[in-house]
PDB file of C-alpha atoms in Angstrom:
ATOM      1  CA  TYR B 963       0.000   0.000   0.000  1.00 85.00           C
ATOM      2  CA  GLN B 964       2.572   2.570   1.121  1.00 88.00           C
ATOM      3  CA  TRP B 965       4.822   2.326  -1.932  1.00 89.00           C
ATOM      4  CA  ALA B 966       1.847   2.335  -4.265  1.00 92.00           C
ATOM      5  CA  THR B 967       0.583   5.646  -2.876  1.00 93.00           C
ATOM      6  CA  GLN B 968       3.983   7.315  -2.775  1.00 90.00           C
ATOM      7  CA  TYR B 969       5.167   5.984  -6.148  1.00 91.00           C
ATOM      8  CA  PRO B 970       2.022   5.044  -8.116  1.00 90.00           C
ATOM      9  CA  LYS B 971       3.842   4.872 -11.463  1.00 90.00           C
ATOM     10  CA  MET B 972       6.400   2.396 -10.150  1.00 90.00           C
ATOM     11  CA  VAL B 973       4.133  -0.204  -8.519  1.00 89.00           C
ATOM     12  CA  GLU B 974       2.206  -2.392 -10.957  1.00 87.00           C
ATOM     13  CA  ASN B 975       0.758  -5.115  -8.713  1.00 85.00           C
ATOM     14  CA  ILE B 976      -0.070  -5.529  -5.039  1.00 88.00           C
ATOM     15  CA  VAL B 977      -1.120  -8.594  -3.085  1.00 86.00           C
ATOM     16  CA  ALA B 978      -1.925  -7.445   0.452  1.00 89.00           C
ATOM     17  CA  MET B 979      -2.398 -10.442   2.734  1.00 88.00           C
ATOM     18  CA  CYS B 980      -3.878  -9.826   6.181  1.00 89.00           C
ATOM     19  CA  ALA B 981      -3.283  -6.077   6.081  1.00 91.00           C
ATOM     20  CA  HIS B 982      -5.127  -2.748   6.178  1.00 95.00           C
ATOM     21  CA  ALA B 983      -4.403   0.688   4.765  1.00 96.00           C
ATOM     22  CA  GLN B 984      -5.010   2.196   8.196  1.00 96.00           C
ATOM     23  CA  THR B 985      -4.962   0.697  11.680  1.00 96.00           C
ATOM     24  CA  SER B 986      -8.535   0.431  12.908  1.00 95.00           C
ATOM     25  CA  GLY B 987      -9.742   1.878  16.195  1.00 95.00           C
ATOM     26  CA  HIS B 988     -10.398  -1.613  17.537  1.00 94.00           C
ATOM     27  CA  THR B 989      -6.851  -2.749  16.809  1.00 95.00           C
ATOM     28  CA  HIS B 990      -5.484   0.482  18.311  1.00 97.00           C
ATOM     29  CA  VAL B 991      -7.279  -0.272  21.578  1.00 97.00           C
ATOM     30  CA  PHE B 992      -5.997  -3.868  21.583  1.00 96.00           C
ATOM     31  CA  LEU B 993      -2.426  -2.665  21.086  1.00 97.00           C
ATOM     32  CA  GLU B 994      -2.744  -0.103  23.874  1.00 97.00           C
ATOM     33  CA  GLY B 995      -3.641  -2.984  26.175  1.00 96.00           C
ATOM     34  CA  MET B 996      -0.490  -4.817  25.115  1.00 96.00           C
ATOM     35  CA  TYR B 997       1.571  -1.687  25.776  1.00 97.00           C
ATOM     36  CA  ALA B 998       0.074  -1.353  29.260  1.00 97.00           C
ATOM     37  CA  ALA B 999       0.708  -5.036  30.025  1.00 96.00           C
ATOM     38  CA  LEU B1000       4.395  -4.862  29.160  1.00 96.00           C
ATOM     39  CA  THR B1001       5.059  -1.595  30.991  1.00 96.00           C
ATOM     40  CA  SER B1002       3.286  -2.833  34.146  1.00 95.00           C
ATOM     41  CA  ASP B1003       6.465  -4.711  35.093  1.00 96.00           C
ATOM     42  CA  LEU B1004       8.343  -2.938  37.914  1.00 93.00           C
ATOM     43  CA  ASN B1005      11.599  -3.595  36.054  1.00 93.00           C
ATOM     44  CA  TRP B1006      10.304  -1.486  33.173  1.00 93.00           C
ATOM     45  CA  ASN B1007      11.558   1.683  34.914  1.00 93.00           C
ATOM     46  CA  ASN B1008      10.192   3.957  32.174  1.00 92.00           C
ATOM     47  CA  GLY B1009      12.361   2.262  29.566  1.00 92.00           C
ATOM     48  CA  LYS B1010      15.620   2.620  31.493  1.00 93.00           C
ATOM     49  CA  TYR B1011      15.707  -0.966  32.687  1.00 94.00           C
ATOM     50  CA  GLU B1012      18.855  -2.825  33.666  1.00 92.00           C
ATOM     51  CA  ASP B1013      17.224  -6.254  33.320  1.00 94.00           C
ATOM     52  CA  GLN B1014      14.617  -7.063  30.697  1.00 96.00           C
ATOM     53  CA  PRO B1015      11.052  -6.726  32.094  1.00 96.00           C
ATOM     54  CA  ASN B1016      10.221 -10.346  31.347  1.00 96.00           C
ATOM     55  CA  ALA B1017       7.263 -10.452  33.741  1.00 96.00           C
ATOM     56  CA  GLY B1018       5.664  -7.707  31.644  1.00 96.00           C
ATOM     57  CA  LYS B1019       6.486  -9.585  28.461  1.00 96.00           C
ATOM     58  CA  THR B1020       4.782 -12.678  29.863  1.00 96.00           C
ATOM     59  CA  THR B1021       1.662 -10.695  30.814  1.00 96.00           C
ATOM     60  CA  MET B1022       1.560  -9.221  27.326  1.00 96.00           C
ATOM     61  CA  ALA B1023       2.091 -12.595  25.663  1.00 96.00           C
ATOM     62  CA  MET B1024      -0.631 -14.348  27.655  1.00 95.00           C
ATOM     63  CA  THR B1025      -3.085 -11.643  26.587  1.00 91.00           C
ATOM     64  CA  TRP B1026      -1.870 -11.605  22.997  1.00 94.00           C
ATOM     65  CA  ALA B1027      -2.262 -15.384  22.674  1.00 94.00           C
ATOM     66  CA  GLY B1028      -6.013 -15.199  22.196  1.00 91.00           C
ATOM     67  CA  TRP B1029      -5.706 -12.763  19.310  1.00 93.00           C
ATOM     68  CA  ALA B1030      -3.087 -14.247  17.014  1.00 92.00           C
ATOM     69  CA  LEU B1031      -4.817 -17.477  16.019  1.00 90.00           C
ATOM     70  CA  GLY B1032      -8.403 -16.520  16.801  1.00 88.00           C
ATOM     71  CA  GLN B1033     -11.461 -18.318  18.110  1.00 92.00           C
ATOM     72  CA  ASN B1034     -11.812 -20.984  15.423  1.00 93.00           C
ATOM     73  CA  TRP B1035      -8.312 -22.306  16.003  1.00 94.00           C
ATOM     74  CA  PHE B1036      -9.245 -23.057  19.603  1.00 95.00           C
ATOM     75  CA  ARG B1037     -12.836 -24.090  18.832  1.00 94.00           C
ATOM     76  CA  GLU B1038     -11.720 -26.647  16.257  1.00 94.00           C
ATOM     77  CA  LYS B1039      -8.870 -27.771  18.541  1.00 96.00           C
ATOM     78  CA  LEU B1040      -6.318 -27.210  15.811  1.00 94.00           C
ATOM     79  CA  TYR B1041      -3.683 -26.855  18.520  1.00 94.00           C
ATOM     80  CA  LEU B1042      -3.706 -30.658  18.657  1.00 95.00           C
ATOM     81  CA  LYS B1043      -2.105 -30.704  15.187  1.00 91.00           C
ATOM     82  CA  ASP B1044       0.726 -28.552  16.536  1.00 90.00           C
ATOM     83  CA  GLY B1045       1.404 -30.932  19.409  1.00 93.00           C
ATOM     84  CA  TYR B1046      -0.423 -29.148  22.236  1.00 95.00           C
ATOM     85  CA  LYS B1047      -2.919 -31.116  24.307  1.00 96.00           C
ATOM     86  CA  THR B1048      -4.924 -28.242  25.802  1.00 97.00           C
ATOM     87  CA  PRO B1049      -5.317 -24.470  25.434  1.00 96.00           C
ATOM     88  CA  GLN B1050      -3.427 -24.081  28.699  1.00 96.00           C
ATOM     89  CA  GLU B1051      -0.527 -26.007  27.225  1.00 96.00           C
ATOM     90  CA  VAL B1052      -0.530 -23.569  24.297  1.00 96.00           C
ATOM     91  CA  LEU B1053      -0.068 -20.758  26.808  1.00 95.00           C
ATOM     92  CA  ASP B1054       2.567 -22.521  28.882  1.00 95.00           C
ATOM     93  CA  LYS B1055       4.705 -23.991  26.113  1.00 95.00           C
ATOM     94  CA  LEU B1056       4.272 -21.517  23.251  1.00 93.00           C
ATOM     95  CA  TRP B1057       3.334 -18.090  24.548  1.00 95.00           C
ATOM     96  CA  ARG B1058       4.676 -17.672  28.080  1.00 94.00           C
ATOM     97  CA  THR B1059       8.265 -16.936  27.023  1.00 94.00           C
ATOM     98  CA  ILE B1060       7.746 -16.136  23.340  1.00 94.00           C
ATOM     99  CA  TYR B1061       8.984 -12.531  23.685  1.00 95.00           C
ATOM    100  CA  TYR B1062      11.913 -13.151  26.028  1.00 94.00           C
ATOM    101  CA  LYS B1063      14.479 -12.909  23.237  1.00 93.00           C
ATOM    102  CA  ARG B1064      13.145  -9.532  22.095  1.00 94.00           C
ATOM    103  CA  ASP B1065      14.073  -6.216  23.658  1.00 96.00           C
ATOM    104  CA  ALA B1066      11.176  -4.553  25.477  1.00 96.00           C
ATOM    105  CA  ASN B1067      11.731  -1.148  23.886  1.00 95.00           C
ATOM    106  CA  ASP B1068      11.772  -2.779  20.448  1.00 95.00           C
ATOM    107  CA  LEU B1069       8.413  -4.406  21.195  1.00 96.00           C
ATOM    108  CA  LEU B1070       6.952  -1.097  22.336  1.00 96.00           C
ATOM    109  CA  ALA B1071       8.278   0.655  19.226  1.00 95.00           C
ATOM    110  CA  MET B1072       6.570  -2.019  17.107  1.00 95.00           C
ATOM    111  CA  ILE B1073       3.289  -1.412  18.958  1.00 96.00           C
ATOM    112  CA  ARG B1074       3.432   2.369  18.501  1.00 96.00           C
ATOM    113  CA  THR B1075       4.388   2.015  14.829  1.00 95.00           C
ATOM    114  CA  TRP B1076       1.444  -0.316  14.255  1.00 95.00           C
ATOM    115  CA  GLN B1077      -0.933   2.022  16.070  1.00 96.00           C
ATOM    116  CA  HIS B1078       0.091   4.981  13.894  1.00 96.00           C
ATOM    117  CA  HIS B1079      -0.053   3.106  10.589  1.00 95.00           C
ATOM    118  CA  ASP B1080      -1.997   5.177   8.051  1.00 96.00           C
ATOM    119  CA  ILE B1081      -1.033   5.446   4.367  1.00 95.00           C
ATOM    120  CA  SER B1082      -2.714   8.848   4.196  1.00 96.00           C
ATOM    121  CA  ASP B1083      -0.883  10.379   7.170  1.00 95.00           C
ATOM    122  CA  ASN B1084       1.569  12.497   5.192  1.00 93.00           C
ATOM    123  CA  ASP B1085       1.933  15.864   3.467  1.00 94.00           C
ATOM    124  CA  VAL B1086       0.514  14.495   0.206  1.00 93.00           C
ATOM    125  CA  PHE B1087      -2.885  13.208   1.397  1.00 95.00           C
ATOM    126  CA  LYS B1088      -3.151  15.003   4.751  1.00 95.00           C
ATOM    127  CA  GLY B1089      -5.186  12.233   6.400  1.00 95.00           C
ATOM    128  CA  ASN B1090      -7.586  11.660   3.495  1.00 96.00           C
ATOM    129  CA  LEU B1091      -7.588   7.862   3.273  1.00 96.00           C
ATOM    130  CA  GLU B1092     -10.066   7.725   0.388  1.00 96.00           C
ATOM    131  CA  GLU B1093      -7.842  10.008  -1.694  1.00 96.00           C
ATOM    132  CA  ALA B1094      -4.765   7.916  -0.863  1.00 96.00           C
ATOM    133  CA  LEU B1095      -6.466   4.692  -1.954  1.00 96.00           C
ATOM    134  CA  SER B1096      -7.825   6.333  -5.110  1.00 96.00           C
ATOM    135  CA  SER B1097      -4.310   7.414  -6.110  1.00 95.00           C
ATOM    136  CA  ILE B1098      -3.124   3.803  -6.464  1.00 95.00           C
ATOM    137  CA  GLU B1099      -2.618   2.801 -10.098  1.00 94.00           C
ATOM    138  CA  ALA B1100      -1.633  -0.805  -9.405  1.00 91.00           C
ATOM    139  CA  ASN B1101      -3.708  -3.944  -9.700  1.00 89.00           C
ATOM    140  CA  VAL B1102      -4.591  -4.757  -6.100  1.00 92.00           C
ATOM    141  CA  VAL B1103      -5.704  -8.044  -4.564  1.00 89.00           C
ATOM    142  CA  LEU B1104      -6.658  -7.829  -0.885  1.00 93.00           C
ATOM    143  CA  MET B1105      -6.580 -11.211   0.867  1.00 92.00           C
ATOM    144  CA  PRO B1106      -7.781 -11.025   4.474  1.00 93.00           C
ATOM    145  CA  GLY B1107      -8.297 -14.046   6.675  1.00 93.00           C
ATOM    146  CA  ILE B1108     -11.955 -14.465   7.561  1.00 94.00           C
ATOM    147  CA  ASN B1109     -11.097 -14.953  11.257  1.00 93.00           C
ATOM    148  CA  ASP B1110      -8.195 -12.483  11.511  1.00 94.00           C
ATOM    149  CA  LEU B1111      -8.834 -10.354  14.603  1.00 94.00           C
ATOM    150  CA  TYR B1112      -6.106  -7.834  13.751  1.00 93.00           C
ATOM    151  CA  PHE B1113      -7.153  -7.236  10.138  1.00 94.00           C
ATOM    152  CA  PRO B1114     -10.767  -8.407   9.662  1.00 94.00           C
ATOM    153  CA  PRO B1115     -12.178  -8.461   6.106  1.00 95.00           C
ATOM    154  CA  GLU B1116     -14.687  -5.675   6.803  1.00 96.00           C
ATOM    155  CA  GLU B1117     -12.024  -2.955   6.512  1.00 95.00           C
ATOM    156  CA  ASN B1118     -10.724  -4.401   3.239  1.00 96.00           C
ATOM    157  CA  LEU B1119     -14.256  -4.454   1.846  1.00 96.00           C
ATOM    158  CA  GLN B1120     -14.438  -0.712   2.549  1.00 96.00           C
ATOM    159  CA  GLU B1121     -10.979   0.001   1.130  1.00 96.00           C
ATOM    160  CA  VAL B1122     -11.637  -1.771  -2.175  1.00 96.00           C
ATOM    161  CA  LYS B1123     -14.443   0.701  -2.944  1.00 96.00           C
ATOM    162  CA  TYR B1124     -11.837   3.404  -3.542  1.00 96.00           C
ATOM    163  CA  LEU B1125      -9.314   1.339  -5.486  1.00 96.00           C
ATOM    164  CA  LYS B1126      -9.269   1.781  -9.258  1.00 94.00           C
ATOM    165  CA  LYS B1127      -8.336  -1.833  -9.909  1.00 92.00           C
ATOM    166  CA  GLY B1128      -8.953  -3.805  -6.738  1.00 92.00           C
ATOM    167  CA  SER B1129     -10.590  -6.995  -5.574  1.00 91.00           C
ATOM    168  CA  VAL B1130     -11.029  -8.846  -2.287  1.00 93.00           C
ATOM    169  CA  GLU B1131     -10.387 -12.571  -1.936  1.00 90.00           C
ATOM    170  CA  ILE B1132     -11.213 -13.688   1.610  1.00 92.00           C
ATOM    171  CA  ILE B1133      -9.214 -16.664   2.888  1.00 92.00           C
ATOM    172  CA  PRO B1134     -11.683 -19.004   4.676  1.00 91.00           C
ATOM    173  CA  SER B1135      -9.073 -20.047   7.203  1.00 92.00           C
ATOM    174  CA  ASN B1136      -9.366 -21.260  10.792  1.00 93.00           C
ATOM    175  CA  TYR B1137      -5.880 -19.955  11.589  1.00 93.00           C
ATOM    176  CA  GLY B1138      -6.730 -16.331  12.387  1.00 93.00           C
ATOM    177  CA  HIS B1139      -3.936 -13.923  11.482  1.00 92.00           C
ATOM    178  CA  TYR B1140      -1.857 -16.819  10.173  1.00 90.00           C
ATOM    179  CA  ALA B1141      -4.273 -17.330   7.266  1.00 88.00           C
ATOM    180  CA  GLY B1142      -2.346 -18.097   4.091  1.00 74.00           C
ATOM    181  CA  ALA B1143       0.961 -18.346   5.917  1.00 80.00           C
ATOM    182  CA  GLY B1144       1.437 -22.058   5.308  1.00 73.00           C
ATOM    183  CA  LYS B1145      -0.279 -23.408   8.387  1.00 81.00           C
ATOM    184  CA  CYS B1146      -2.530 -25.637   6.296  1.00 84.00           C
ATOM    185  CA  LYS B1147      -2.677 -26.904   2.712  1.00 85.00           C
ATOM    186  CA  GLU B1148      -6.128 -25.443   2.030  1.00 85.00           C
ATOM    187  CA  ASP B1149      -4.903 -21.906   2.760  1.00 85.00           C
ATOM    188  CA  LEU B1150      -1.874 -22.319   0.544  1.00 82.00           C
ATOM    189  CA  ASP B1151      -3.891 -23.781  -2.316  1.00 82.00           C
ATOM    190  CA  LEU B1152      -6.287 -20.844  -2.268  1.00 80.00           C
ATOM    191  CA  VAL B1153      -3.477 -18.282  -2.258  1.00 79.00           C
ATOM    192  CA  ASN B1154      -1.493 -20.072  -4.949  1.00 75.00           C
ATOM    193  CA  ASN B1155      -4.574 -20.390  -7.161  1.00 74.00           C
ATOM    194  CA  GLN B1156      -5.613 -16.752  -6.804  1.00 68.00           C
ATOM    195  CA  ILE B1157      -2.339 -14.875  -7.174  1.00 62.00           C
ATOM    196  CA  PRO B1158      -0.835 -16.524 -10.293  1.00 61.00           C
ATOM    197  CA  ILE B1159      -3.906 -15.853 -12.474  1.00 59.00           C
ATOM    198  CA  ARG B1160      -3.776 -12.151 -11.737  1.00 60.00           C
ATOM    199  CA  GLU B1161      -0.004 -11.963 -11.970  1.00 62.00           C
ATOM    200  CA  CYS B1162      -0.047 -13.797 -15.273  1.00 66.00           C
ATOM    201  CA  MET B1163      -2.541 -11.412 -16.853  1.00 65.00           C
ATOM    202  CA  ALA B1164      -1.228  -8.217 -15.287  1.00 65.00           C
ATOM    203  CA  ALA B1165       2.507  -8.846 -15.199  1.00 67.00           C
ATOM    204  CA  ASP B1166       3.881 -12.139 -16.484  1.00 69.00           C
ATOM    205  CA  LEU B1167       2.270 -12.101 -19.942  1.00 73.00           C
ATOM    206  CA  PRO B1168       2.976  -8.408 -20.731  1.00 78.00           C
ATOM    207  CA  LEU B1169       6.589  -8.856 -19.603  1.00 77.00           C
ATOM    208  CA  VAL B1170       6.950 -11.883 -21.879  1.00 78.00           C
ATOM    209  CA  VAL B1171       5.831  -9.745 -24.822  1.00 81.00           C
ATOM    210  CA  ASP B1172       8.330  -7.022 -23.880  1.00 80.00           C
ATOM    211  CA  HIS B1173      11.028  -9.667 -23.494  1.00 77.00           C
ATOM    212  CA  TRP B1174      10.562 -11.070 -26.999  1.00 77.00           C
ATOM    213  CA  ARG B1175      10.329  -7.635 -28.566  1.00 81.00           C
ATOM    214  CA  TYR B1176      13.549  -6.568 -26.893  1.00 78.00           C
ATOM    215  CA  PHE B1177      15.572  -9.600 -27.935  1.00 75.00           C
ATOM    216  CA  ALA B1178      14.117  -9.543 -31.432  1.00 77.00           C
ATOM    217  CA  GLY B1179      15.548  -6.047 -31.710  1.00 77.00           C
ATOM    218  CA  VAL B1180      18.851  -7.102 -30.181  1.00 70.00           C
ATOM    219  CA  ILE B1181      19.283  -9.792 -32.843  1.00 67.00           C
ATOM    220  CA  ARG B1182      19.026  -7.147 -35.539  1.00 70.00           C
ATOM    221  CA  ALA B1183      21.109  -4.583 -33.697  1.00 69.00           C
ATOM    222  CA  GLU B1184      24.013  -6.695 -32.528  1.00 68.00           C
ATOM    223  CA  GLU B1185      26.732  -6.794 -35.180  1.00 71.00           C
ATOM    224  CA  GLY B1186      30.411  -7.561 -35.202  1.00 72.00           C
ATOM    225  CA  SER B1187      32.967  -4.869 -35.925  1.00 77.00           C
ATOM    226  CA  VAL B1188      36.503  -4.532 -37.234  1.00 79.00           C
ATOM    227  CA  ALA B1189      38.940  -1.839 -36.163  1.00 81.00           C
ATOM    228  CA  GLU B1190      42.215  -1.209 -37.979  1.00 81.00           C
ATOM    229  CA  ILE B1191      45.041  -0.880 -35.509  1.00 83.00           C
ATOM    230  CA  SER B1192      47.873  -0.656 -38.079  1.00 83.00           C
ATOM    231  CA  ASN B1193      48.608  -1.642 -41.690  1.00 81.00           C
ATOM    232  CA  SER B1194      48.987  -5.249 -40.593  1.00 81.00           C
ATOM    233  CA  GLU B1195      46.861  -5.438 -37.420  1.00 83.00           C
ATOM    234  CA  TYR B1196      43.116  -5.503 -37.005  1.00 80.00           C
ATOM    235  CA  SER B1197      40.833  -5.859 -33.982  1.00 83.00           C
ATOM    236  CA  TYR B1198      37.801  -8.069 -34.527  1.00 75.00           C
ATOM    237  CA  HIS B1199      34.698  -7.904 -32.307  1.00 77.00           C
ATOM    238  CA  ILE B1200      32.573 -10.974 -32.999  1.00 74.00           C
ATOM    239  CA  PRO B1201      29.638 -11.760 -30.624  1.00 72.00           C
ATOM    240  CA  GLU B1202      29.361 -15.475 -29.990  1.00 72.00           C
ATOM    241  CA  PRO B1203      26.908 -17.508 -27.846  1.00 67.00           C
ATOM    242  CA  LEU B1204      28.221 -18.633 -24.469  1.00 67.00           C
ATOM    243  CA  GLY B1205      26.412 -21.963 -24.493  1.00 69.00           C
ATOM    244  CA  VAL B1206      23.701 -23.500 -22.342  1.00 65.00           C
ATOM    245  CA  VAL B1207      22.333 -21.383 -19.500  1.00 64.00           C
ATOM    246  CA  GLY B1208      20.586 -23.052 -16.548  1.00 66.00           C
ATOM    247  CA  GLN B1209      17.736 -21.376 -14.697  1.00 64.00           C
ATOM    248  CA  ILE B1210      15.470 -22.104 -11.745  1.00 63.00           C
ATOM    249  CA  ILE B1211      11.849 -21.429 -12.684  1.00 62.00           C
ATOM    250  CA  PRO B1212       9.831 -19.652  -9.956  1.00 58.00           C
ATOM    251  CA  TRP B1213       6.142 -20.367  -9.569  1.00 52.00           C
ATOM    252  CA  ASN B1214       5.068 -16.736  -9.890  1.00 55.00           C
ATOM    253  CA  PHE B1215       6.701 -15.796 -13.228  1.00 59.00           C
ATOM    254  CA  PRO B1216       7.047 -19.062 -15.201  1.00 59.00           C
ATOM    255  CA  LEU B1217       6.263 -17.620 -18.645  1.00 62.00           C
ATOM    256  CA  LEU B1218       8.823 -14.843 -18.373  1.00 61.00           C
ATOM    257  CA  MET B1219      11.487 -17.270 -17.217  1.00 61.00           C
TER     258      MET B1219
END
């Protein structure tokens, strides 16, 4: 989103997975709770701590745990597939110490950055989100997870109204914010089936045409040359093929490759 609004002529395609153009009020409130949880640790000392405020990190993590994967993940007991026997075991083994290796001030900076996210908060759009979205020239596919508590589909459905070339493809995942991130085959299949069609039509195929046109011109333009160095010496420039070239074909631009 951000690059497409700042440099609309440079960005041709966007696939925004589990993301919004502006942090919602609901998410802002959630994040403020996380900030308060971390800084409640007595070791916090207004950011001038000598030892990491790990008690505050644990409080934050235990609260955050219910948001990341969402209700369906617990309701369907998908934690069993990840090796956890109960929801309490998810808390104890996965979340309790998950932030211990991260600096507390870094975590708080992440929270504040997230809270202030707004692609229209700059001198160009001056807080007008609709104008910022309307300025995007790229083909845009918004792919929210249906159970993502951070970035629910409702905001994307509002954003797409102002996009010139946008669509919304909701991922019907039970993995909350982790929708489409490889947690299950169904999520991956949906993402892989949606993105390539659009990329092929909007990027891969046009680039293939440009590719062939360019090299067709190169064939005509590339010629050898001869330079006379002296009466008995000449310098010959003769282009010759180097031989076989190997290449790994990516899934997203197979035609161009």
